[in-house]
Amino acid sequence: MRSSSSTKQLAENNRGLNGRFFTLHSRLYNALGLGLRNDEGGRRWCCTDVETQRHVVRSIDAFLDCISSDTSQHPLVKGSVADIVPALGTTLLQKNEAVIKLASKVFVKMVNVIPIPIIESLVLDVVHPVSSSLSSCHVPVVISCATALNLILSYLSSKREREVWKVLEETETVDNIIHHIRCGGSKPAEFFLETISLLSKILWRWPSSRFCVWNDTGLLEVLGSLSLEPILSVRAAVLQLYSTIALCSNGAKKLLDSGKPPLSLMVECMDSLNPTFLQLAGFTLAECFAASEEGRSKMIESYCEPLVKAIIHGLSNWSLHSGKLAKDQMSLMKGACCVSKIICWPGKHHSYLWKLGIESVLLKLLIDDFHIKLLAQQFLSLEELEAIARDGLSANFLPVLKPHVWDILGGLAAHCAEDFNVQMLKSELHLNFLITCACLGFVDSFRSTRQSCQNAASEPVSRAVLLMIYSPSKCISSMAKSVLSRMLKPSAKEDIKYILNTLNATSPGVNNTVSNNLQVINLISLACYSGLPQYRRYVVKNQGIKILFSFIQNLSRNHVHAERMTTSLHFCDHNMKMCCYECEEDWQGEEMFLLFGLLGLSELVHHLGSTKGHVDWFAEQFESTEAQIITEVQEIFINSCASGPRWYGAYLLSYFGFYGFPSKLGNKIGNVLREDEHTNLTLILANQEHVNVHGVIVRVRCPSLLPSRELPSEGKTSTGRFGRREVRLSAHVNHQALLKLLEYVYSGHVRAGEDLVKRLRTLAKHCNLQPLLQMLCRNRPKWRTPVPSFDLTSALGPDGCHFSDIMLEAKGDTFEDWMCEACSLSQPHLHAHKAILCASCDHMRALLCSGMQESQSESIKVDLGWEALVRLVNWFYSGKLLPKPKYGCLWHNLNEKEKLDEVIPYVELYCLSDSWLLEDLHKECLRVISACLDSVNMAIKIIQIAAVCSQWDLVDLAAKFIAPSYHLLRNSGDLLELHEELVDVIRAASVRLSQRSDHI
């Protein structure tokens, strides 16, 4: 007899269940029993009789109909699902036309009715039959299976991703979906909606699946056609798929290169007249495109005005209900915020944003309507304005959007035109109030950071204020300086002392986030103080220059980098699984410490170095000699990877009479100017003074010095090369200024005294050398402007072909369709220039200037294949290994032979660079080989080549890769092609690996 407590418990468990439930549950198990079989592994469901299958599926369908949200967690339901799934799955896999349509629909119902945790515990048993059935030719089956998988993948946990992907690969799910979409024809909209949505979810979760989608031209053509469909849900699905394709850098490039459909669909759907879901789909694709320079450029160039309008509407077309934003509205606003980060790059979109009142839009995101209406009161004092701002910010209105507002405001300020003024605004009051809010937020957050080093939210507002202070627009800059100076006044001196003491006492790069956060906020704050005339001298008086320079030296010498503390300017959704995106050279990147340190330091020097004889005073402040300062900053410039620190390094150097952009290659080429050998052009001044130069270098680096017309054919010598030519210069060209200009042309930088700077500025302006002119005028660097690179590779094309005096031929390679535009030689070759080769490589100098046979020859054979030779010459002309090896999905989808073909040129170059003493090239080749080494066969081939060239470091690298597979390879005989000595190297690497494993 049951106890009363047991009876109560049973009643509690069965709450919500009625007689119908138990009846259908009983019928379900009676039906399931018809297909249960006993075998060695236990009981399993197996039935091939169509009528029995139909009866079972209908019984499952009826049972699922009686399950409610209240009863879905009942133990009887959980237990039943474990028996339902095998029956449904087996039925579906039978592919019987009479039952499969019904079974696929019931699968959808089951996934909708049964709680996700229960489904996920059986996810592989569900996914396998459903994904297998996507190969069906029946449209209803495909729709149902795609719907079921869509639901499952929407809630799939990351723990099960690898197992599920393995099933999807085995069942060729992606290929089947692509086939269905390509052959869709006149199928219903639901068919395309479900299949495209499913493909999007797969691409989003599993980056490796993207290649076969974006590489399918036929599929992209079909998607382009579907983008014209009037049904909005289908267009949104196409946009969603475009977005997941664009998560891959190569996929994004393919979409951008494919022409009009992706971009035009994106902009059209972002229009405010469309439903929110469609606008959001457009913003999501725009956010992906904004990840690359090419994407930003194409969006701005092709669709600037509609893109800006969409951003403005997305940021402003919202309303609160009961003090809250609807979920879809918040998603749309976040999407618009992310796309609006294009404001952080220069372009014509900025003028459109001001025209449409971006200042009022940003203010509405920052402060609630109540406080904005207070601004309408007349004759508000500065104190009243500040009080409204403080009260409005403390209300914590839409806090998740504040970092975006500060980033956008900073981007607007940084890229404002110099002639920007308040007449161009819709509301001067709103911009002024926005600046007041930013300055107030900066001051409050900085002082709170002094109390707690964990206030990472300070960075966006601090950076925005910094960019406003240093804005090219005098209007914005003066507004920001005035407001900030007033707010800082009460405790400015204490703040400055605190910042300098902290920087002086804190070692850069301490391995904790608190220290890094504090350092970057302090550096930004000090740069802000350095931009305010009232406090600049106090910074200097307290050894600000010495402390900053010492801090920067430590950063550079210790190679300190910092991670960004806030959301990236590129992406807002950190769940996006980006792939194949190379690290784009950023203005600050991981070198934000260096950027803000150099910015503050150069600003102090800029304002305090205007008096004559300032260099000696500077040296005293730096506690270093002028030569030491120049050498130190040059090293910082050359070793930095980001544009911002390099620009400000060059800007700082201009105050020590050093103008330009130092580089390793530039330093080498600069030495050629002092040599008369291989010169082929004479520049003649009006007073008959002359300078012999190398025509190719002048043509590439400063074409304005030479006549614009092509060199006449009669200028050729009997050997086919051009003899010495003369170019007469204007009477206004000064000899000393010309020599200094040529120093810049050859090396990328120049030293000049103040007496020559004015003449050199005039000549630089005439020759359109804008970067040099900017440094000579000591104009502050423009935010996000790329640093000019020292690159002579265009000399290998038409620009330099006229001046070629040597041909380089590859070994062995012949191409049937080889053709040279400059000569009739059928052997693969490059037209090069002795001056550049000799400057870039001591081995080539010895070869071409030795007086031996090679120095008299018109061509030289280099012991490299064609691909390696191209990369070698590009290295000589640019200091870079070009073209770059394939990476990401392009690399992973090559077969073993194709991968080996990609790597072999770098192995050849590695061997040659050692014998030619090209240390930097040697290191770079090793880095590439290490990154590409991904198969045993490749490693064995590398060992064979490296051993012949006695490159034992490379042999050891490949041996370490093979070491884990040594015993397997030895037993299979795959190492027989290697010499015994090389097998011993691999064996030794295997032993060392085993010893380390045992030790661990």
Coordinates of C-alpha atoms in Angstrom, one line a residue, residues 345-714:
W345 CA 38.2 56.8 -41.2
P346 CA 38.6 59.7 -43.6
G347 CA 36.3 60.1 -46.6
K348 CA 33.5 62.2 -48.2
H349 CA 30.9 60.7 -45.9
H350 CA 31.8 63.2 -43.1
S351 CA 30.2 66.2 -44.9
Y352 CA 27.0 64.3 -45.4
L353 CA 26.8 63.4 -41.7
W354 CA 27.2 67.1 -40.6
K355 CA 24.6 68.1 -43.2
L356 CA 22.1 65.7 -41.7
G357 CA 22.6 66.9 -38.1
I358 CA 24.8 64.1 -36.6
E359 CA 25.4 66.3 -33.6
S360 CA 21.7 66.3 -32.6
V361 CA 21.4 62.5 -33.3
L362 CA 24.4 61.7 -31.0
L363 CA 23.0 64.0 -28.3
K364 CA 19.7 62.2 -28.3
L365 CA 21.6 58.9 -27.8
L366 CA 23.5 60.4 -24.8
I367 CA 20.9 62.5 -22.9
D368 CA 17.2 61.9 -22.4
D369 CA 14.6 64.3 -23.9
F370 CA 13.9 66.0 -20.6
H371 CA 17.5 67.4 -20.3
I372 CA 17.6 68.2 -24.0
K373 CA 14.5 70.3 -23.7
L374 CA 16.2 72.3 -20.9
L375 CA 18.7 73.5 -23.5
A376 CA 15.9 75.4 -25.2
Q377 CA 15.8 77.9 -22.3
Q378 CA 17.4 81.2 -23.3
F379 CA 20.5 82.7 -21.8
L380 CA 21.9 79.6 -20.1
S381 CA 25.2 80.3 -18.3
L382 CA 28.2 78.0 -18.7
E383 CA 27.6 76.8 -15.2
E384 CA 24.0 76.0 -15.9
L385 CA 24.9 74.2 -19.1
E386 CA 27.5 72.1 -17.2
A387 CA 24.9 71.3 -14.5
I388 CA 22.4 70.1 -17.1
A389 CA 25.1 67.9 -18.6
R390 CA 26.2 66.5 -15.3
D391 CA 22.6 65.7 -14.3
G392 CA 21.8 64.2 -17.8
L393 CA 24.9 61.9 -17.7
S394 CA 24.2 60.7 -14.2
A395 CA 20.8 59.5 -15.4
N396 CA 22.7 56.7 -17.2
F397 CA 20.5 56.9 -20.3
L398 CA 21.1 54.1 -22.8
P399 CA 24.5 53.2 -21.2
V400 CA 25.3 50.4 -23.7
L401 CA 25.5 53.0 -26.5
K402 CA 27.7 55.6 -24.8
P403 CA 31.1 54.1 -25.9
H404 CA 29.8 54.1 -29.5
V405 CA 28.7 57.8 -29.1
W406 CA 32.2 58.7 -27.9
D407 CA 33.9 56.8 -30.7
I408 CA 31.7 58.5 -33.3
L409 CA 32.2 61.9 -31.9
G410 CA 36.0 61.4 -31.8
G411 CA 36.0 60.2 -35.4
L412 CA 34.0 63.3 -36.5
A413 CA 36.4 65.6 -34.7
A414 CA 39.5 63.9 -36.1
H415 CA 38.4 64.1 -39.7
C416 CA 36.8 67.5 -39.7
A417 CA 37.9 69.9 -42.5
E418 CA 40.0 72.8 -41.4
D419 CA 37.4 75.3 -42.7
F420 CA 34.6 73.6 -40.8
N421 CA 32.5 76.1 -38.8
V422 CA 29.3 76.5 -36.9
Q423 CA 27.4 77.7 -39.9
M424 CA 27.7 74.2 -41.3
L425 CA 25.8 72.8 -38.4
K426 CA 22.1 72.3 -37.9
S427 CA 22.5 73.1 -34.2
E428 CA 25.6 74.8 -32.7
L429 CA 24.0 74.5 -29.3
H430 CA 23.8 70.7 -29.6
L431 CA 27.4 70.4 -30.6
N432 CA 28.5 72.7 -27.8
F433 CA 26.5 70.7 -25.3
L434 CA 27.9 67.4 -26.7
I435 CA 31.4 68.7 -26.2
T436 CA 30.5 69.7 -22.7
C437 CA 29.2 66.2 -22.0
A438 CA 32.3 64.6 -23.4
C439 CA 34.7 66.9 -21.4
L440 CA 32.6 66.3 -18.2
G441 CA 32.7 62.6 -18.8
F442 CA 36.4 62.7 -19.4
V443 CA 37.2 64.7 -16.2
D444 CA 34.9 62.6 -14.0
S445 CA 36.1 59.2 -15.4
F446 CA 39.8 60.3 -15.2
R447 CA 39.4 61.2 -11.5
S448 CA 37.5 58.1 -10.8
T449 CA 40.2 56.1 -12.5
R450 CA 42.7 57.5 -10.0
Q451 CA 40.6 55.9 -7.3
S452 CA 40.0 52.6 -9.2
C453 CA 42.3 51.5 -12.0
Q454 CA 39.7 49.2 -13.4
N455 CA 37.6 52.0 -15.1
A456 CA 38.2 50.8 -18.7
A457 CA 35.1 52.7 -19.8
S458 CA 37.2 55.9 -19.5
E459 CA 39.1 55.2 -22.7
P460 CA 36.4 56.0 -25.3
V461 CA 35.4 59.3 -23.8
S462 CA 39.0 60.2 -23.1
R463 CA 40.1 59.5 -26.6
A464 CA 37.1 61.5 -28.0
V465 CA 38.2 64.6 -26.0
L466 CA 41.8 64.1 -27.1
L467 CA 40.7 64.0 -30.8
M468 CA 38.5 67.1 -30.3
I469 CA 41.4 69.1 -28.8
Y470 CA 43.7 68.2 -31.7
S471 CA 40.9 68.4 -34.4
P472 CA 42.0 70.0 -37.7
S473 CA 38.9 72.2 -37.2
K474 CA 39.8 75.3 -35.2
C475 CA 36.1 75.6 -34.3
I476 CA 35.8 72.2 -32.6
S477 CA 39.3 72.5 -31.1
S478 CA 38.7 75.9 -29.5
M479 CA 35.3 74.8 -28.2
A480 CA 36.8 71.7 -26.6
K481 CA 39.9 73.5 -25.2
S482 CA 37.7 76.2 -23.6
V483 CA 35.3 73.8 -21.9
L484 CA 38.0 71.4 -20.8
S485 CA 40.3 74.1 -19.4
R486 CA 37.4 75.4 -17.3
M487 CA 36.5 72.0 -15.9
L488 CA 40.1 71.0 -15.1
K489 CA 41.1 74.2 -13.4
P490 CA 40.2 73.4 -9.8
S491 CA 42.8 70.5 -9.5
A492 CA 44.8 70.6 -12.7
K493 CA 48.2 70.9 -11.0
E494 CA 47.5 67.9 -8.7
D495 CA 46.3 65.9 -11.7
I496 CA 49.5 66.7 -13.7
K497 CA 51.7 65.7 -10.8
Y498 CA 49.8 62.5 -10.3
I499 CA 50.0 61.5 -13.9
L500 CA 53.7 62.2 -14.2
N501 CA 54.5 60.5 -10.9
T502 CA 52.5 57.4 -12.0
L503 CA 54.2 57.3 -15.4
N504 CA 57.6 57.7 -13.8
A505 CA 57.0 55.0 -11.2
T506 CA 55.2 52.5 -13.4
S507 CA 57.1 50.1 -15.7
P508 CA 55.4 49.8 -19.0
G509 CA 53.9 46.5 -19.9
V510 CA 53.4 45.2 -16.3
N511 CA 51.5 42.0 -16.8
N512 CA 48.2 43.1 -15.4
T513 CA 45.2 44.8 -16.9
V514 CA 44.8 47.4 -14.1
S515 CA 48.3 48.8 -14.8
N516 CA 47.7 48.9 -18.6
N517 CA 44.4 50.6 -18.2
L518 CA 45.9 53.2 -15.9
Q519 CA 48.8 53.9 -18.2
V520 CA 46.8 54.5 -21.3
I521 CA 44.3 56.8 -19.5
N522 CA 47.2 58.7 -18.0
L523 CA 48.9 59.1 -21.4
I524 CA 45.7 60.4 -23.0
S525 CA 45.1 62.7 -20.1
L526 CA 48.7 64.1 -20.3
A527 CA 48.3 64.6 -24.0
C528 CA 45.2 66.6 -23.3
Y529 CA 46.9 68.7 -20.7
S530 CA 49.8 69.2 -23.2
G531 CA 47.3 70.6 -25.7
L532 CA 46.0 73.3 -23.3
P533 CA 48.1 76.5 -23.2
Q534 CA 47.3 77.1 -19.5
Y535 CA 48.9 73.8 -18.3
R536 CA 51.5 73.0 -20.9
R537 CA 54.4 74.8 -19.1
Y538 CA 53.5 73.2 -15.8
V539 CA 53.9 69.8 -17.5
V540 CA 57.3 70.8 -18.7
K541 CA 58.3 72.4 -15.4
N542 CA 57.6 69.1 -13.7
Q543 CA 60.0 67.2 -16.1
G544 CA 57.1 66.1 -18.4
I545 CA 59.4 65.9 -21.5
K546 CA 62.0 63.8 -19.7
I547 CA 59.5 61.4 -18.1
L548 CA 57.5 60.9 -21.3
F549 CA 60.7 60.3 -23.4
S550 CA 62.0 57.8 -20.8
F551 CA 58.6 56.1 -20.8
I552 CA 58.6 55.9 -24.6
Q553 CA 62.1 54.5 -24.6
N554 CA 61.1 51.7 -22.2
L555 CA 58.1 50.9 -24.4
S556 CA 60.2 50.6 -27.5
R557 CA 63.1 48.7 -26.0
N558 CA 60.9 46.2 -24.2
H559 CA 58.6 45.8 -27.2
V560 CA 55.5 46.5 -25.0
H561 CA 52.1 46.2 -26.6
A562 CA 48.6 46.5 -25.1
E563 CA 45.3 44.9 -25.9
R564 CA 42.4 47.2 -26.6
M565 CA 40.2 47.6 -23.5
T566 CA 37.0 48.4 -25.2
T567 CA 35.0 47.3 -28.2
S568 CA 37.0 47.4 -31.4
L569 CA 36.4 50.1 -33.9
H570 CA 36.0 47.4 -36.5
F571 CA 33.4 45.2 -34.9
C572 CA 30.8 45.4 -32.2
D573 CA 29.6 41.8 -32.2
H574 CA 32.5 39.8 -30.7
N575 CA 30.6 36.6 -31.3
M576 CA 31.3 37.0 -35.0
K577 CA 33.7 34.2 -36.0
M578 CA 35.8 36.2 -38.4
C579 CA 38.3 34.2 -40.5
C580 CA 41.0 34.9 -43.1
Y581 CA 41.3 38.5 -42.1
E582 CA 44.9 39.6 -41.9
C583 CA 45.7 42.1 -39.2
E584 CA 45.0 45.4 -41.0
E585 CA 47.6 48.0 -40.2
D586 CA 45.8 50.2 -37.7
W587 CA 46.6 53.8 -36.6
Q588 CA 47.4 52.6 -33.1
G589 CA 46.8 48.8 -33.0
E590 CA 48.5 47.3 -30.0
E591 CA 50.9 50.3 -29.8
M592 CA 48.4 52.7 -28.2
F593 CA 50.9 53.5 -25.4
L594 CA 53.5 54.5 -27.9
L595 CA 51.0 56.6 -29.9
F596 CA 49.6 58.6 -27.0
G597 CA 53.1 59.0 -25.5
L598 CA 54.6 60.4 -28.7
L599 CA 51.5 62.6 -29.3
G600 CA 51.9 64.2 -26.0
L601 CA 55.6 64.6 -26.3
S602 CA 55.6 66.0 -29.8
E603 CA 52.9 68.5 -28.7
L604 CA 55.0 69.8 -25.9
V605 CA 58.0 70.1 -28.2
H606 CA 55.8 71.8 -30.9
H607 CA 54.7 74.6 -28.6
L608 CA 57.8 75.1 -26.7
G609 CA 60.3 74.9 -29.6
S610 CA 59.4 78.0 -31.6
T611 CA 62.2 80.1 -30.3
K612 CA 65.6 80.2 -32.0
G613 CA 68.3 77.9 -30.5
H614 CA 65.6 75.6 -29.2
V615 CA 67.5 72.4 -30.0
D616 CA 70.0 72.8 -27.2
W617 CA 67.2 73.5 -24.8
F618 CA 65.4 70.4 -26.1
A619 CA 68.5 68.3 -25.5
E620 CA 68.7 69.5 -22.0
Q621 CA 65.0 68.7 -21.4
F622 CA 65.5 65.2 -22.9
E623 CA 68.7 64.7 -21.0
S624 CA 70.2 63.4 -24.2
T625 CA 72.2 64.9 -27.1
E626 CA 70.4 65.8 -30.3
A627 CA 72.0 62.9 -32.1
Q628 CA 70.9 60.5 -29.4
I629 CA 67.3 61.7 -29.6
I630 CA 67.2 61.4 -33.4
T631 CA 68.7 57.9 -33.3
E632 CA 66.3 56.8 -30.6
V633 CA 63.2 58.1 -32.4
Q634 CA 64.3 56.7 -35.7
E635 CA 64.6 53.3 -34.1
I636 CA 61.1 53.7 -32.7
F637 CA 59.8 54.7 -36.1
I638 CA 61.5 51.7 -38.0
N639 CA 60.4 49.1 -35.4
S640 CA 56.8 50.3 -35.0
C641 CA 54.1 48.5 -36.9
A642 CA 51.3 51.0 -36.5
S643 CA 50.9 54.2 -38.6
G644 CA 50.1 56.5 -35.6
P645 CA 53.3 56.1 -33.6
R646 CA 55.3 56.4 -36.9
W647 CA 53.6 59.6 -37.9
Y648 CA 54.1 61.2 -34.6
G649 CA 57.7 59.9 -34.5
A650 CA 58.4 61.7 -37.8
Y651 CA 56.5 64.8 -36.5
L652 CA 58.8 64.9 -33.4
L653 CA 61.9 64.4 -35.5
S654 CA 61.0 67.5 -37.6
Y655 CA 61.8 69.7 -34.6
F656 CA 65.4 68.4 -34.7
G657 CA 65.9 69.2 -38.4
F658 CA 65.1 65.6 -39.5
Y659 CA 62.3 65.5 -42.0
G660 CA 60.7 62.3 -43.5
F661 CA 60.2 58.7 -42.8
P662 CA 63.2 56.5 -42.1
S663 CA 63.3 52.9 -43.2
K664 CA 65.8 50.1 -43.6
L665 CA 65.5 50.0 -47.4
G666 CA 65.5 53.8 -47.6
N667 CA 68.8 53.9 -45.7
K668 CA 70.3 51.5 -48.2
I669 CA 69.1 53.3 -51.3
G670 CA 70.1 56.6 -49.8
N671 CA 73.8 55.5 -49.9
V672 CA 73.5 55.4 -53.7
L673 CA 73.1 59.1 -54.0
R674 CA 76.7 59.7 -53.0
E675 CA 78.0 57.4 -55.8
D676 CA 78.3 58.2 -59.4
E677 CA 78.3 54.6 -60.6
H678 CA 75.3 53.5 -62.7
T679 CA 73.9 57.1 -62.9
N680 CA 72.2 57.7 -66.3
L681 CA 70.6 61.1 -65.9
T682 CA 72.0 64.6 -65.4
L683 CA 69.9 67.3 -63.8
I684 CA 71.2 70.7 -65.0
L685 CA 70.4 73.9 -63.2
A686 CA 70.2 77.4 -64.8
N687 CA 73.7 78.3 -63.6
Q688 CA 75.0 75.2 -65.3
E689 CA 75.6 73.4 -62.0
H690 CA 74.6 69.8 -62.4
V691 CA 73.8 66.6 -60.5
N692 CA 74.1 63.1 -61.8
V693 CA 71.2 60.8 -60.7
H694 CA 69.7 57.4 -61.3
G695 CA 66.8 57.9 -63.6
V696 CA 64.8 55.0 -62.3
I697 CA 64.8 56.2 -58.6
V698 CA 63.8 59.8 -59.6
R699 CA 61.1 58.5 -62.0
V700 CA 59.5 56.4 -59.3
R701 CA 60.0 58.6 -56.2
C702 CA 59.7 62.1 -57.7
P703 CA 58.3 62.0 -61.3
S704 CA 57.7 65.7 -61.3
L705 CA 61.4 66.4 -61.6
L706 CA 61.4 64.7 -65.0
P707 CA 59.6 65.5 -68.2
S708 CA 56.2 64.0 -68.3
R709 CA 56.6 62.8 -71.9
E710 CA 58.0 59.3 -72.6
L711 CA 61.7 58.9 -73.3
P712 CA 62.3 59.0 -77.1
S713 CA 63.3 55.8 -78.7
E714 CA 66.4 57.4 -80.3

